[in-house]
Amino acid sequence: MTLPPRAEAPETPDPPDAVGEAPGVRVSPSTAAPLRRRLAVLAAMERPVIIGFAAALGVLGALVLGSALGSISTILAYIALALFLALGLDPIVRMLERRRIPRGAAIGIVFGVFCLLVVALLVFVLPPVVAQVGEFVAYIPEALADLRGSEWFTGLAPDVQAALLTAAEQLRAIVSAPQTLAMLGGGVLAAVVGLVGFVTASFIVVALTLYFLASLGAMKGALYSLAPARNRPTLRDMTERITASVGSALLGSVTLSAFNAATVFVLHLLIGLPFPALMAAVAFVITLVPLFGSVIFLVLGSIVALFSSPLQALIFAVAYLVYIQLESYVISPRVMNRAVSIPAALVLIGALVGGTLMGVLGVLLALPVMASLLLIIHELVVPKQDLKV
């Protein structure tokens, strides 16, 4: 007897192995976890309360972090200044090391000379500058009165006269502002508080600078160890080039500004212009702005000299213009030989941004920061983009 063929059971889809798998579709273990995360994110996005709470937590965290950074902004400024001072002094230490002087002894020599220069500035430069600020404020009203009655001023066009008087009034307002007077000793309490704060900040910066200068090699080694082994040679090369460029830029900027200040001081003494120490200090600060600082001071110094005599102002303008040419073609190429060349527009933008954020310190740090960014873009970003066809 022949039995009828048994009917085969219909195929049923495999049961889902994990959350999110469609019936009949098998998901490999390597893709199951990302799929679960996507589904969890999609499920969370359907709950606006959770999204709003997470956004509120993010905003609150940002506000707390911003408040914390604002409260320690002064300490961060001390650390940044000390680090850049260490990078600026490091080229001199390396030069002494190349002359077979041990690094410890080289650091002691460089740091000792640096401290002596700071003390000399505080003892011999700061007092006459502060005294001449007061003399300059008292001199401006008399100079304005003499200016209005002078023959050469009355012979100018009315628009030129108005422009000169407006510039002189603005200069007087800036110099005689309460903030300036308080900073320079307008009040006994303000002067004492400012002096104590300045001395405290100086000790902190000096101590941090000495520590950074002594442990610069160890700090670089720690930075290299954070990168994967295959990337450490590139990181080491980039770091060495950036620190060398930053150190050369800082040392070069300060050196050029010192040359400018010395030139202005000598010119004022030779020509017989008043306030030589004050104008030299102003020249040092203004010429920290690369490329444009000397031109700015040429205009400012000539205007101030104009109150004494048109002839003296003309002599000063011509002599200082000659120095600017000498600095541009002879001194600057030798002083800034290891610094990265930066386009003039970026130099001006960096100086404006740095001055707005951190004042004179920001202007001083703008050039090395811009040089570092350009070096990173040129050495890392551009080669990667060139490989993309």
Coordinates of C-alpha atoms in Angstrom, one line a residue:
M1 CA 0.0 0.0 0.0
T2 CA 1.4 3.2 -1.0
L3 CA 1.2 6.1 1.5
P4 CA 0.4 9.6 0.2
P5 CA 3.4 12.0 0.3
R6 CA 3.7 14.0 3.5
A7 CA 3.1 17.7 3.1
E8 CA 6.1 19.8 4.0
A9 CA 5.6 22.5 6.6
P10 CA 5.7 26.1 5.3
E11 CA 8.9 28.0 5.9
T12 CA 8.6 30.4 8.7
P13 CA 10.9 33.5 9.1
D14 CA 13.6 33.3 11.6
P15 CA 12.9 35.0 14.9
P16 CA 14.7 38.3 15.4
D17 CA 18.1 37.9 17.0
A18 CA 18.4 41.3 18.5
V19 CA 16.4 44.5 19.0
G20 CA 15.8 46.3 15.7
E21 CA 16.3 43.3 13.4
A22 CA 13.5 42.9 10.8
P23 CA 11.9 39.4 10.5
G24 CA 13.8 37.3 8.0
V25 CA 16.8 39.6 8.1
R26 CA 19.9 38.5 10.0
V27 CA 22.2 41.2 11.4
S28 CA 25.8 40.4 12.0
P29 CA 27.2 41.0 15.5
S30 CA 29.5 43.7 14.2
T31 CA 26.5 45.9 13.1
A32 CA 24.1 45.0 15.8
A33 CA 25.5 47.4 18.4
P34 CA 25.6 50.5 16.1
L35 CA 22.0 49.7 15.0
R36 CA 20.9 49.5 18.6
R37 CA 22.5 52.9 19.3
R38 CA 20.7 54.4 16.3
L39 CA 17.4 53.1 17.4
A40 CA 18.0 54.4 21.0
V41 CA 18.9 57.9 19.6
L42 CA 15.7 57.8 17.4
A43 CA 13.6 56.8 20.4
A44 CA 15.1 59.6 22.5
M45 CA 14.5 62.2 19.8
E46 CA 10.8 61.4 20.1
R47 CA 10.8 62.6 23.6
P48 CA 11.2 66.5 23.5
V49 CA 11.5 66.7 27.3
I50 CA 14.7 64.6 27.3
I51 CA 16.1 66.7 24.4
G52 CA 15.3 70.0 26.2
F53 CA 16.8 68.7 29.5
A54 CA 20.0 67.6 27.7
A55 CA 20.3 71.0 26.0
A56 CA 19.7 72.8 29.3
L57 CA 22.5 70.7 30.9
G58 CA 24.8 71.6 28.0
V59 CA 24.1 75.3 28.3
L60 CA 24.5 75.2 32.1
G61 CA 27.8 73.3 31.7
A62 CA 29.1 75.9 29.2
L63 CA 28.1 78.8 31.6
V64 CA 29.9 77.1 34.5
L65 CA 33.0 76.5 32.5
G66 CA 33.0 80.0 31.1
S67 CA 32.6 81.4 34.7
A68 CA 35.4 79.2 35.9
L69 CA 37.7 80.3 33.1
G70 CA 36.8 83.9 33.7
S71 CA 37.7 83.7 37.4
I72 CA 41.1 82.3 36.7
S73 CA 41.8 84.4 33.6
T74 CA 44.6 86.3 35.5
I75 CA 46.3 83.0 36.4
L76 CA 46.0 81.8 32.8
A77 CA 47.5 85.1 31.6
Y78 CA 50.5 84.6 34.0
I79 CA 51.0 81.1 32.7
A80 CA 50.8 82.1 29.0
L81 CA 53.2 85.0 29.6
A82 CA 55.7 82.8 31.5
L83 CA 55.5 80.1 28.8
F84 CA 56.2 82.6 26.0
L85 CA 59.0 84.2 28.0
A86 CA 60.6 80.8 28.4
L87 CA 60.2 80.1 24.7
G88 CA 61.8 83.5 24.0
L89 CA 64.8 82.9 26.3
D90 CA 65.3 79.3 25.1
P91 CA 67.1 80.2 21.9
I92 CA 69.8 82.1 23.9
V93 CA 70.1 79.0 26.2
R94 CA 70.6 76.8 23.2
M95 CA 73.2 79.1 21.8
L96 CA 75.1 78.9 25.0
E97 CA 74.7 75.1 25.0
R98 CA 76.3 75.0 21.5
R99 CA 79.3 76.7 23.1
R100 CA 79.6 73.6 25.4
I101 CA 78.1 75.3 28.4
P102 CA 75.8 72.9 30.5
R103 CA 72.1 73.6 30.2
G104 CA 71.8 74.3 33.9
A105 CA 74.6 76.9 33.8
A106 CA 73.2 78.4 30.6
I107 CA 69.8 78.8 32.2
G108 CA 71.4 80.4 35.2
I109 CA 73.3 82.9 33.0
V110 CA 70.4 83.8 30.8
F111 CA 67.9 84.1 33.7
G112 CA 70.4 86.2 35.8
V113 CA 70.9 88.6 32.9
F114 CA 67.1 88.7 32.4
C115 CA 66.4 89.6 36.0
L116 CA 69.1 92.3 36.0
L117 CA 67.5 93.9 33.0
V118 CA 64.1 93.8 34.6
V119 CA 65.5 95.4 37.8
A120 CA 67.4 98.0 35.8
L121 CA 64.2 98.9 33.9
L122 CA 62.2 99.2 37.2
V123 CA 64.9 101.4 38.9
F124 CA 66.3 103.5 36.1
V125 CA 63.5 103.7 33.4
L126 CA 60.2 103.5 35.2
P127 CA 60.7 106.5 37.6
P128 CA 61.6 109.1 34.9
V129 CA 58.8 107.8 32.6
V130 CA 56.2 108.2 35.4
A131 CA 57.6 111.7 36.2
Q132 CA 57.5 112.7 32.6
V133 CA 53.9 111.6 32.3
G134 CA 52.9 114.2 34.8
E135 CA 55.0 116.8 33.1
F136 CA 53.4 115.9 29.8
V137 CA 49.9 116.3 31.1
A138 CA 50.8 119.7 32.6
Y139 CA 52.6 120.7 29.4
I140 CA 49.6 120.0 27.0
P141 CA 47.4 123.1 27.9
E142 CA 50.4 125.4 27.5
A143 CA 51.5 123.8 24.3
L144 CA 47.9 124.2 22.9
A145 CA 47.9 127.8 23.8
D146 CA 51.3 128.4 22.1
L147 CA 50.1 126.3 19.1
R148 CA 47.1 128.5 18.4
G149 CA 49.2 131.7 18.5
S150 CA 52.2 130.4 16.4
E151 CA 52.8 131.8 12.9
W152 CA 53.1 128.5 11.2
F153 CA 49.8 127.2 12.7
T154 CA 47.8 130.3 11.7
G155 CA 49.2 129.9 8.2
L156 CA 47.6 126.4 7.8
A157 CA 44.2 125.7 6.3
P158 CA 41.3 125.8 8.8
D159 CA 40.6 122.1 8.3
V160 CA 44.2 121.2 9.1
Q161 CA 44.1 123.5 12.2
A162 CA 40.9 121.8 13.4
A163 CA 42.4 118.3 12.8
L164 CA 45.5 119.2 14.8
L165 CA 43.6 120.7 17.7
T166 CA 41.2 117.7 17.8
A167 CA 44.2 115.3 17.8
A168 CA 45.9 117.2 20.6
E169 CA 42.7 117.3 22.7
Q170 CA 42.2 113.6 22.3
L171 CA 45.8 112.9 23.3
R172 CA 45.4 115.1 26.4
A173 CA 42.1 113.2 27.3
I174 CA 43.8 109.9 27.0
V175 CA 46.9 110.8 29.0
S176 CA 44.9 112.6 31.7
A177 CA 42.2 110.0 32.0
P178 CA 41.5 108.8 35.6
Q179 CA 42.4 105.2 34.6
T180 CA 45.8 106.3 33.4
L181 CA 46.5 108.5 36.4
A182 CA 45.4 105.8 38.8
M183 CA 47.6 103.3 37.0
L184 CA 50.6 105.6 37.1
G185 CA 50.1 106.7 40.7
G186 CA 47.2 109.2 40.6
G187 CA 46.2 108.2 44.1
V188 CA 48.2 106.9 47.0
L189 CA 46.0 103.9 47.6
A190 CA 45.7 103.0 44.0
A191 CA 49.5 103.4 43.5
V192 CA 50.2 101.2 46.5
V193 CA 47.7 98.5 45.5
G194 CA 49.0 98.6 41.9
L195 CA 52.6 98.4 43.0
V196 CA 51.9 95.4 45.3
G197 CA 49.9 93.7 42.5
F198 CA 52.7 94.3 40.0
V199 CA 55.4 93.0 42.3
T200 CA 53.3 89.9 43.1
A201 CA 52.6 89.2 39.5
S202 CA 56.3 89.8 38.6
F203 CA 57.4 87.2 41.2
I204 CA 54.8 84.7 39.9
V205 CA 55.8 85.2 36.3
V206 CA 59.5 85.0 37.0
A207 CA 59.1 81.8 39.0
L208 CA 57.0 80.2 36.3
T209 CA 59.4 81.3 33.6
L210 CA 62.3 79.8 35.4
Y211 CA 60.4 76.5 35.9
F212 CA 59.3 76.4 32.2
L213 CA 62.7 77.2 31.0
A214 CA 64.3 74.4 33.1
S215 CA 61.7 71.8 32.2
L216 CA 61.1 72.7 28.6
G217 CA 62.6 69.5 27.4
A218 CA 60.6 67.3 29.8
M219 CA 57.4 69.1 28.8
K220 CA 58.0 68.4 25.2
G221 CA 58.8 64.8 25.9
A222 CA 55.5 64.4 27.8
L223 CA 53.7 65.9 24.9
Y224 CA 55.3 63.5 22.5
S225 CA 54.4 60.5 24.6
L226 CA 50.7 61.4 24.3
A227 CA 50.8 60.8 20.5
P228 CA 50.8 57.3 18.9
A229 CA 54.3 56.0 18.2
R230 CA 53.9 56.3 14.4
N231 CA 53.1 60.0 14.8
R232 CA 55.7 61.0 17.3
P233 CA 58.5 61.9 14.7
T234 CA 56.1 64.3 12.9
L235 CA 54.9 65.7 16.2
R236 CA 58.5 66.2 17.4
D237 CA 59.5 67.9 14.2
M238 CA 56.5 70.2 14.2
T239 CA 56.9 71.1 17.9
E240 CA 60.5 71.9 17.6
R241 CA 59.9 74.1 14.6
I242 CA 57.0 75.9 16.3
T243 CA 58.8 76.5 19.5
A244 CA 61.9 77.7 17.6
S245 CA 59.7 80.1 15.5
V246 CA 57.8 81.3 18.6
G247 CA 61.0 81.9 20.5
S248 CA 62.7 83.7 17.6
A249 CA 59.6 85.9 17.0
L250 CA 59.3 86.9 20.6
L251 CA 63.0 87.6 21.1
G252 CA 63.1 89.4 17.8
S253 CA 60.1 91.6 18.5
V254 CA 61.4 92.7 21.9
T255 CA 64.9 93.3 20.4
L256 CA 63.5 95.5 17.6
S257 CA 61.3 97.4 20.0
A258 CA 64.3 98.0 22.3
F259 CA 66.3 99.3 19.2
N260 CA 63.4 101.6 18.4
A261 CA 63.2 102.9 22.0
A262 CA 66.9 103.6 22.1
T263 CA 66.8 105.4 18.8
V264 CA 63.9 107.6 19.9
F265 CA 65.6 108.4 23.2
V266 CA 68.9 109.4 21.4
L267 CA 67.0 111.5 18.8
H268 CA 65.1 113.4 21.4
L269 CA 68.3 114.2 23.3
L270 CA 70.2 115.2 20.1
I271 CA 67.4 117.3 18.7
G272 CA 66.4 118.8 22.1
L273 CA 62.9 117.5 22.2
P274 CA 61.1 117.2 25.6
F275 CA 60.1 114.0 27.3
P276 CA 62.8 111.6 25.9
A277 CA 62.1 108.8 28.4
L278 CA 58.4 108.9 28.0
M279 CA 58.5 108.9 24.2
A280 CA 61.0 106.1 24.3
A281 CA 58.7 104.0 26.4
V282 CA 55.8 104.8 24.1
A283 CA 57.9 103.8 21.1
F284 CA 58.8 100.5 22.8
V285 CA 55.1 99.6 23.3
I286 CA 53.9 100.7 19.9
T287 CA 56.6 99.1 17.9
L288 CA 55.8 95.7 19.4
V289 CA 53.2 95.8 16.6
P290 CA 55.1 94.2 13.7
L291 CA 55.5 96.0 10.4
F292 CA 53.1 98.8 11.3
G293 CA 54.3 99.9 14.7
S294 CA 57.2 102.0 13.5
V295 CA 55.1 103.8 11.0
I296 CA 52.4 104.5 13.7
F297 CA 55.0 106.0 16.0
L298 CA 56.6 108.0 13.2
V299 CA 53.2 109.9 12.8
L300 CA 52.7 110.1 16.6
G301 CA 56.2 111.2 17.5
S302 CA 56.2 113.8 14.7
I303 CA 52.9 115.3 16.0
V304 CA 54.2 115.5 19.5
A305 CA 57.5 117.1 18.3
L306 CA 55.4 119.6 16.3
F307 CA 54.3 121.3 19.6
S308 CA 58.0 122.2 20.2
S309 CA 59.0 123.4 16.8
P310 CA 58.1 122.6 13.2
L311 CA 61.9 122.4 12.4
Q312 CA 62.5 119.9 15.2
A313 CA 59.5 117.9 14.1
L314 CA 60.8 117.8 10.6
I315 CA 64.3 116.7 11.7
F316 CA 62.8 114.0 13.9
A317 CA 60.5 112.7 11.1
V318 CA 63.4 112.5 8.6
A319 CA 65.8 110.9 11.1
Y320 CA 63.3 108.3 12.3
L321 CA 62.3 107.5 8.7
V322 CA 65.9 106.8 7.9
Y323 CA 66.0 104.5 10.9
I324 CA 62.9 102.7 9.8
Q325 CA 64.6 101.9 6.4
L326 CA 67.7 100.7 8.2
E327 CA 65.6 98.5 10.5
S328 CA 63.6 97.1 7.6
Y329 CA 66.5 96.2 5.4
V330 CA 69.4 95.6 7.8
I331 CA 68.4 95.0 11.4
S332 CA 65.1 93.0 11.0
P333 CA 66.4 90.4 8.6
R334 CA 69.2 89.5 11.0
V335 CA 67.1 89.6 14.1
M336 CA 64.0 87.7 12.7
N337 CA 65.9 85.3 10.5
R338 CA 64.3 82.1 12.1
A339 CA 60.8 83.5 12.4
V340 CA 58.1 82.4 10.0
S341 CA 57.2 85.0 7.4
I342 CA 53.6 86.2 7.8
P343 CA 51.5 88.3 5.3
A344 CA 51.1 91.9 6.4
A345 CA 47.3 91.7 6.5
L346 CA 47.5 88.7 8.9
V347 CA 50.0 90.6 11.1
L348 CA 47.7 93.6 11.4
I349 CA 44.7 91.4 12.1
G350 CA 46.5 89.4 14.7
A351 CA 47.8 92.5 16.4
L352 CA 44.3 94.1 16.5
V353 CA 42.7 90.9 17.9
G354 CA 45.5 90.3 20.4
G355 CA 45.5 93.9 21.6
T356 CA 41.7 93.8 22.0
L357 CA 41.7 90.6 24.0
M358 CA 44.9 91.0 26.2
G359 CA 46.3 94.5 25.6
V360 CA 50.0 94.9 25.2
L361 CA 50.6 91.2 26.1
G362 CA 48.2 90.2 23.3
V363 CA 50.0 92.3 20.8
L364 CA 53.3 90.7 21.8
L365 CA 51.9 87.2 21.5
A366 CA 50.0 87.8 18.3
L367 CA 53.0 87.3 16.0
P368 CA 54.2 84.0 17.3
V369 CA 50.7 82.6 17.6
M370 CA 50.0 83.5 13.9
A371 CA 53.3 82.1 12.9
S372 CA 52.5 78.8 14.7
L373 CA 49.1 78.6 13.0
L374 CA 50.5 79.2 9.6
L375 CA 53.2 76.6 10.1
I376 CA 50.7 74.0 11.2
I377 CA 48.4 74.8 8.2
H378 CA 51.4 74.7 5.8
E379 CA 52.9 71.5 7.1
L380 CA 49.9 69.5 8.0
V381 CA 46.6 70.7 6.4
V382 CA 47.9 71.6 2.9
P383 CA 49.8 68.3 2.3
K384 CA 46.6 66.3 3.2
Q385 CA 44.5 68.5 0.9
D386 CA 47.1 68.0 -1.9
L387 CA 46.6 64.2 -1.7
K388 CA 42.9 64.5 -2.3
V389 CA 42.3 64.2 -6.1

